């Protein structure tokens, strides 16, 4: 019988799932994903998390609660850094501990540390640690890691090819992947905008060079990777004449977003080039109110284009 590996469908799942899925399949494991987020998932996470936790962390705990009795292992890596000289938000570093101390009767957790700040080869070391836990040999782990990297690269290329240059109206959407692409907490915002007749472009659809050029406008380099990408995408959108408006999605209780979001909003007001709107989401955000704001925003863009 294959070992069952549980992967919560939250946080960095939306960024790395193709690679994680391929890696564990190459190690002859069965992948068990939690279901897509629902109100029940959020409610379970709220009961388990401390009040100060941000919405994405509460959601993650809800997904773990769903998986805990269905798998042999939970995959919750301690991710410190994914880029040279940069860090992720502290919640990713402490995520395994938050899970262990807030949820009881858990299966073993694969909490291998991933820290590429000083050396990208540390990823190989982390993969081998996972292989040792699962009793896999050196060559099988290395091959699995290589195939996972290829899978992730193809996935990123696929996302960047989704841009429709023939659309009349384009809106840039700023925010973390685990907010934008979670259909419950974002209330399916991307599809709602498409139904209103506009094309959506996110940071994930931009090349690394575009993001890098965007952050070159800053007087000081940012060391939070996800916030840096968000800022780079914002400046890229500001400089494009074919972006008709910009929507920023933030999660209530997110420390980095409270700073970066404010910086982006101030720059948007200074330039006065495109309509700009910030949507701050939490567990109490209502869909009707969000739809009303989206409709008004799109109507404004279309009226200006007439």
CSV table of C-alpha atoms in Angstrom, one decimal:
chain,number,residue,atom,x,y,z
A,1,UNK,CA,0.0,0.0,0.0
A,2,UNK,CA,1.3,3.4,-0.9
A,3,UNK,CA,2.1,6.0,1.7
A,4,UNK,CA,-0.5,8.7,1.8
A,5,UNK,CA,0.9,12.3,1.8
A,6,UNK,CA,-1.6,15.0,2.8
A,7,UNK,CA,-1.1,18.5,1.2
A,8,UNK,CA,-3.4,21.3,2.5
A,9,UNK,CA,-4.9,23.3,-0.4
A,10,UNK,CA,-3.8,26.7,1.0
A,11,UNK,CA,-0.9,29.1,1.2
A,12,UNK,CA,2.0,28.0,-1.0
A,13,UNK,CA,0.0,25.1,-2.4
A,14,UNK,CA,-1.2,27.6,-5.1
A,15,UNK,CA,2.4,28.3,-6.1
A,16,UNK,CA,4.2,24.9,-5.8
A,17,UNK,CA,1.5,22.2,-6.0
A,18,UNK,CA,2.6,20.9,-9.5
A,19,UNK,CA,6.1,20.4,-8.2
A,20,UNK,CA,5.0,18.8,-4.9
A,21,UNK,CA,2.6,16.5,-6.6
A,22,UNK,CA,5.2,15.3,-9.1
A,23,UNK,CA,7.9,14.9,-6.5
A,24,UNK,CA,5.8,12.6,-4.2
A,25,UNK,CA,4.3,10.7,-7.1
A,26,UNK,CA,7.9,9.9,-8.3
A,27,UNK,CA,8.6,8.6,-4.8
A,28,UNK,CA,5.6,6.2,-5.2
A,29,UNK,CA,3.4,8.0,-2.7
A,30,UNK,CA,-0.3,8.7,-2.9
A,31,UNK,CA,-1.2,12.4,-2.8
A,32,UNK,CA,-4.3,13.4,-0.7
A,33,UNK,CA,-5.4,17.0,-1.2
A,34,UNK,CA,-7.8,18.7,1.0
A,35,UNK,CA,-11.0,19.9,-0.8
A,36,UNK,CA,-11.3,23.4,-2.1
A,37,UNK,CA,-11.9,26.0,0.5
A,38,UNK,CA,-15.5,26.5,1.9
A,39,UNK,CA,-17.1,28.4,4.7
A,40,UNK,CA,-16.7,25.2,6.8
A,41,UNK,CA,-13.0,25.2,6.2
A,42,UNK,CA,-12.7,28.8,7.3
A,43,UNK,CA,-14.9,28.3,10.4
A,44,UNK,CA,-12.8,25.3,11.4
A,45,UNK,CA,-9.6,27.3,11.1
A,46,UNK,CA,-11.0,30.2,13.1
A,47,UNK,CA,-11.8,27.8,16.0
A,48,UNK,CA,-8.3,26.5,15.9
A,49,UNK,CA,-6.2,29.6,15.3
A,50,UNK,CA,-5.3,32.4,17.6
A,51,UNK,CA,-7.2,35.6,17.0
A,52,UNK,CA,-4.1,37.5,15.8
A,53,UNK,CA,-3.5,35.0,12.9
A,54,UNK,CA,-4.2,36.3,9.4
A,55,UNK,CA,-7.0,34.9,7.2
A,56,UNK,CA,-4.7,32.6,5.1
A,57,UNK,CA,-3.2,31.0,8.2
A,58,UNK,CA,-6.7,30.4,9.6
A,59,UNK,CA,-7.7,28.8,6.3
A,60,UNK,CA,-4.6,26.6,6.3
A,61,UNK,CA,-5.4,25.2,9.7
A,62,UNK,CA,-8.9,24.4,8.5
A,63,UNK,CA,-7.5,22.4,5.6
A,64,UNK,CA,-5.1,20.6,7.9
A,65,UNK,CA,-8.0,19.7,10.2
A,66,UNK,CA,-9.8,18.1,7.2
A,67,UNK,CA,-6.8,16.0,6.2
A,68,UNK,CA,-5.4,14.9,9.6
A,69,UNK,CA,-7.4,11.6,9.8
A,70,UNK,CA,-7.0,10.7,6.2
A,71,UNK,CA,-3.2,10.5,5.6
A,72,UNK,CA,0.0,8.9,6.9
A,73,UNK,CA,2.0,12.1,6.7
A,74,UNK,CA,1.2,15.8,6.4
A,75,UNK,CA,3.6,17.8,4.2
A,76,UNK,CA,4.1,21.2,5.9
A,77,UNK,CA,7.6,22.4,5.1
A,78,UNK,CA,9.3,25.1,7.1
A,79,UNK,CA,10.0,27.5,4.2
A,80,UNK,CA,12.4,30.3,5.2
A,81,UNK,CA,13.6,31.5,1.8
A,82,UNK,CA,13.0,30.7,-1.9
A,83,UNK,CA,15.4,33.4,-3.3
A,84,UNK,CA,18.9,34.5,-2.7
A,85,UNK,CA,19.2,37.1,0.1
A,86,UNK,CA,15.4,37.2,0.6
A,87,UNK,CA,12.9,35.8,3.0
A,88,UNK,CA,9.3,34.7,3.1
A,89,UNK,CA,6.8,36.0,5.6
A,90,UNK,CA,7.5,34.7,9.2
A,91,UNK,CA,4.2,32.7,9.1
A,92,UNK,CA,5.8,30.3,6.6
A,93,UNK,CA,8.7,29.7,9.0
A,94,UNK,CA,6.5,29.0,11.9
A,95,UNK,CA,3.7,27.2,10.1
A,96,UNK,CA,4.6,23.6,11.3
A,97,UNK,CA,4.7,24.8,14.9
A,98,UNK,CA,1.4,26.7,14.6
A,99,UNK,CA,-0.2,23.4,13.3
A,100,UNK,CA,1.4,21.2,16.0
A,101,UNK,CA,0.3,23.4,18.9
A,102,UNK,CA,-3.2,24.3,17.7
A,103,UNK,CA,-4.4,20.9,16.3
A,104,UNK,CA,-4.4,17.7,18.3
A,105,UNK,CA,-4.1,14.0,17.2
A,106,UNK,CA,-2.0,14.8,14.1
A,107,UNK,CA,-0.2,12.3,12.0
A,108,UNK,CA,3.6,12.8,11.6
A,109,UNK,CA,4.5,16.1,9.9
A,110,UNK,CA,7.1,16.4,7.2
A,111,UNK,CA,8.4,19.8,8.3
A,112,UNK,CA,11.8,19.9,6.4
A,113,UNK,CA,13.3,23.3,6.4
A,114,UNK,CA,13.7,24.9,2.9
A,115,UNK,CA,16.1,27.8,3.0
A,116,UNK,CA,17.7,29.0,-0.2
A,117,UNK,CA,18.8,32.4,1.0
A,118,UNK,CA,22.5,31.6,0.9
A,119,UNK,CA,22.7,28.5,-1.3
A,120,UNK,CA,20.1,27.2,-3.8
A,121,UNK,CA,21.6,23.7,-3.5
A,122,UNK,CA,20.0,23.5,-0.1
A,123,UNK,CA,16.8,22.5,-2.0
A,124,UNK,CA,18.6,19.2,-2.8
A,125,UNK,CA,19.4,18.7,0.9
A,126,UNK,CA,15.8,19.3,1.8
A,127,UNK,CA,14.5,16.8,-0.8
A,128,UNK,CA,16.9,14.2,0.5
A,129,UNK,CA,15.6,14.7,4.1
A,130,UNK,CA,12.1,14.1,2.8
A,131,UNK,CA,13.4,11.0,1.0
A,132,UNK,CA,15.0,9.7,4.2
A,133,UNK,CA,11.7,10.1,6.1
A,134,UNK,CA,9.9,8.1,3.5
A,135,UNK,CA,12.7,5.5,3.1
A,136,UNK,CA,13.6,6.4,-0.5
A,137,UNK,CA,17.1,6.0,-2.0
A,138,UNK,CA,19.5,8.8,-3.1
A,139,UNK,CA,19.0,8.4,-6.9
A,140,UNK,CA,15.2,8.1,-6.7
A,141,UNK,CA,15.0,11.4,-4.7
A,142,UNK,CA,17.3,13.2,-7.1
A,143,UNK,CA,15.3,12.1,-10.1
A,144,UNK,CA,12.0,13.0,-8.4
A,145,UNK,CA,13.4,16.5,-7.6
A,146,UNK,CA,14.5,17.1,-11.2
A,147,UNK,CA,11.1,16.0,-12.6
A,148,UNK,CA,9.4,18.2,-10.1
A,149,UNK,CA,11.4,21.2,-11.2
A,150,UNK,CA,10.6,20.5,-14.8
A,151,UNK,CA,6.9,20.3,-13.9
A,152,UNK,CA,7.0,23.6,-12.1
A,153,UNK,CA,8.8,25.3,-15.0
A,154,UNK,CA,6.2,24.1,-17.5
A,155,UNK,CA,3.4,25.2,-15.1
A,156,UNK,CA,4.8,28.7,-14.9
A,157,UNK,CA,5.1,29.0,-18.7
A,158,UNK,CA,1.5,27.9,-19.0
A,159,UNK,CA,0.3,30.6,-16.6
A,160,UNK,CA,2.2,33.3,-18.5
A,161,UNK,CA,0.6,32.2,-21.8
A,162,UNK,CA,-2.9,32.9,-20.5
A,163,UNK,CA,-2.8,36.6,-21.2
A,164,UNK,CA,-5.3,37.6,-23.9
A,165,UNK,CA,-3.9,40.6,-25.8
A,166,UNK,CA,-7.1,40.9,-27.9
A,167,UNK,CA,-9.3,41.9,-24.9
A,168,UNK,CA,-10.6,45.5,-25.0
A,169,UNK,CA,-10.2,46.1,-21.3
A,170,UNK,CA,-7.5,44.8,-19.0
A,171,UNK,CA,-7.3,44.9,-15.2
A,172,UNK,CA,-4.2,44.2,-13.2
A,173,UNK,CA,-4.9,42.2,-10.0
A,174,UNK,CA,-2.3,42.5,-7.2
A,175,UNK,CA,-2.2,40.1,-4.3
A,176,UNK,CA,-0.7,36.9,-3.1
A,177,UNK,CA,-1.5,33.7,-5.1
A,178,UNK,CA,-3.0,32.1,-2.0
A,179,UNK,CA,-5.6,34.9,-1.9
A,180,UNK,CA,-6.2,35.5,-5.6
A,181,UNK,CA,-6.5,31.8,-6.6
A,182,UNK,CA,-8.5,30.5,-3.6
A,183,UNK,CA,-12.0,30.8,-5.0
A,184,UNK,CA,-13.6,31.0,-1.6
A,185,UNK,CA,-11.7,33.8,0.1
A,186,UNK,CA,-11.3,35.8,-3.2
A,187,UNK,CA,-15.0,35.0,-3.9
A,188,UNK,CA,-13.9,33.8,-7.4
A,189,UNK,CA,-12.9,37.4,-8.3
A,190,UNK,CA,-11.0,36.5,-11.5
A,191,UNK,CA,-14.0,34.7,-13.1
A,192,UNK,CA,-16.4,37.5,-11.9
A,193,UNK,CA,-14.2,40.1,-13.7
A,194,UNK,CA,-14.0,38.0,-16.8
A,195,UNK,CA,-17.8,37.6,-16.8
A,196,UNK,CA,-18.0,41.4,-16.7
A,197,UNK,CA,-16.0,41.6,-20.0
A,198,UNK,CA,-12.5,42.4,-18.8
A,199,UNK,CA,-9.2,40.4,-19.0
A,200,UNK,CA,-7.3,39.9,-15.8
A,201,UNK,CA,-3.5,40.0,-15.5
A,202,UNK,CA,-1.7,39.0,-12.3
A,203,UNK,CA,1.9,39.0,-11.1
A,204,UNK,CA,2.2,35.3,-12.0
A,205,UNK,CA,1.5,36.1,-15.6
A,206,UNK,CA,4.5,38.4,-15.8
A,207,UNK,CA,8.1,37.4,-16.5
A,208,UNK,CA,10.8,37.7,-13.9
A,209,UNK,CA,12.4,40.5,-15.9
A,210,UNK,CA,9.2,42.5,-15.7
A,211,UNK,CA,9.0,42.1,-11.9
A,212,UNK,CA,12.6,43.0,-11.6
A,213,UNK,CA,12.3,46.1,-13.7
A,214,UNK,CA,9.3,47.2,-11.6
A,215,UNK,CA,11.2,47.0,-8.3
A,216,UNK,CA,14.1,48.9,-9.9
A,217,UNK,CA,12.0,52.0,-9.1
A,218,UNK,CA,12.5,51.6,-5.4
A,219,UNK,CA,15.2,53.4,-3.5
A,220,UNK,CA,15.9,50.3,-1.3
A,221,UNK,CA,15.6,46.6,-2.2
A,222,UNK,CA,12.8,44.6,-0.5
A,223,UNK,CA,13.8,41.4,1.2
A,224,UNK,CA,10.3,39.9,1.5
A,225,UNK,CA,10.0,37.8,-1.7
A,226,UNK,CA,6.2,37.7,-2.2
A,227,UNK,CA,5.8,41.4,-1.3
A,228,UNK,CA,8.7,42.3,-3.6
A,229,UNK,CA,6.9,40.5,-6.5
A,230,UNK,CA,3.7,42.3,-5.6
A,231,UNK,CA,5.5,45.7,-5.7
A,232,UNK,CA,7.2,44.8,-9.0
A,233,UNK,CA,3.9,43.9,-10.6
A,234,UNK,CA,2.3,47.1,-9.4
A,235,UNK,CA,5.0,49.3,-10.9
A,236,UNK,CA,4.8,47.3,-14.1
A,237,UNK,CA,1.1,47.9,-14.3
A,238,UNK,CA,1.5,51.6,-13.6
A,239,UNK,CA,3.9,51.9,-16.6
A,240,UNK,CA,1.6,50.0,-19.0
A,241,UNK,CA,-0.8,52.0,-21.2
A,242,UNK,CA,-3.0,49.0,-21.9
A,243,UNK,CA,-3.8,48.4,-18.2
A,244,UNK,CA,-7.2,50.1,-17.7
A,245,UNK,CA,-7.4,49.7,-13.9
A,246,UNK,CA,-5.7,48.0,-10.9
A,247,UNK,CA,-7.3,46.0,-8.1
A,248,UNK,CA,-5.3,45.1,-5.0
A,249,UNK,CA,-6.4,42.2,-2.8
A,250,UNK,CA,-5.1,42.1,0.8
A,251,UNK,CA,-5.9,39.9,3.8
A,252,UNK,CA,-6.8,41.5,7.1
A,253,UNK,CA,-4.1,40.9,9.7
A,254,UNK,CA,-1.2,40.5,7.1
A,255,UNK,CA,1.8,42.4,8.4
A,256,UNK,CA,3.8,42.8,5.1
A,257,UNK,CA,0.6,43.7,3.2
A,258,UNK,CA,-0.2,46.5,5.6
A,259,UNK,CA,3.1,48.1,4.6
A,260,UNK,CA,3.4,47.1,0.9
A,261,UNK,CA,-0.3,47.7,0.2
A,262,UNK,CA,-0.1,51.2,1.6
A,263,UNK,CA,3.0,52.0,-0.5
A,264,UNK,CA,1.3,50.8,-3.7
A,265,UNK,CA,-1.8,52.7,-3.0
A,266,UNK,CA,0.1,55.9,-2.4
A,267,UNK,CA,2.0,55.5,-5.6
A,268,UNK,CA,-1.3,54.9,-7.5
A,269,UNK,CA,-2.7,58.2,-6.0
A,270,UNK,CA,0.4,60.0,-6.9
A,271,UNK,CA,0.3,58.9,-10.6
A,272,UNK,CA,-3.5,59.3,-11.1
A,273,UNK,CA,-3.1,57.4,-14.3
A,274,UNK,CA,-5.4,54.4,-13.8
A,275,UNK,CA,-8.4,53.7,-11.5
A,276,UNK,CA,-7.2,51.9,-8.4
A,277,UNK,CA,-9.1,50.0,-5.8
A,278,UNK,CA,-8.0,48.0,-2.7
A,279,UNK,CA,-10.2,45.2,-1.4
A,280,UNK,CA,-9.3,44.1,2.2
A,281,UNK,CA,-10.6,40.6,2.8
A,282,UNK,CA,-11.4,38.7,6.0
A,283,UNK,CA,-13.7,36.0,7.2
A,284,UNK,CA,-16.6,38.4,7.4
A,285,UNK,CA,-16.4,39.8,3.9
A,286,UNK,CA,-19.7,39.5,2.1
A,287,UNK,CA,-19.9,38.5,-1.6
A,288,UNK,CA,-22.8,40.9,-2.4
A,289,UNK,CA,-20.7,43.9,-1.3
A,290,UNK,CA,-17.7,42.7,-3.2
A,291,UNK,CA,-19.7,42.2,-6.4
A,292,UNK,CA,-21.2,45.7,-6.1
A,293,UNK,CA,-17.7,47.3,-5.8
A,294,UNK,CA,-16.4,45.3,-8.8
A,295,UNK,CA,-19.3,46.2,-11.0
A,296,UNK,CA,-18.9,49.9,-10.1
A,297,UNK,CA,-15.2,49.7,-10.8
A,298,UNK,CA,-15.6,48.0,-14.2
A,299,UNK,CA,-18.4,50.4,-15.2
A,300,UNK,CA,-16.1,53.4,-14.4
A,301,UNK,CA,-13.4,51.9,-16.6
A,302,UNK,CA,-15.8,51.3,-19.5
A,303,UNK,CA,-17.3,54.8,-19.2
A,304,UNK,CA,-13.9,56.3,-19.4
A,305,UNK,CA,-13.1,54.2,-22.5
A,306,UNK,CA,-16.2,55.4,-24.4
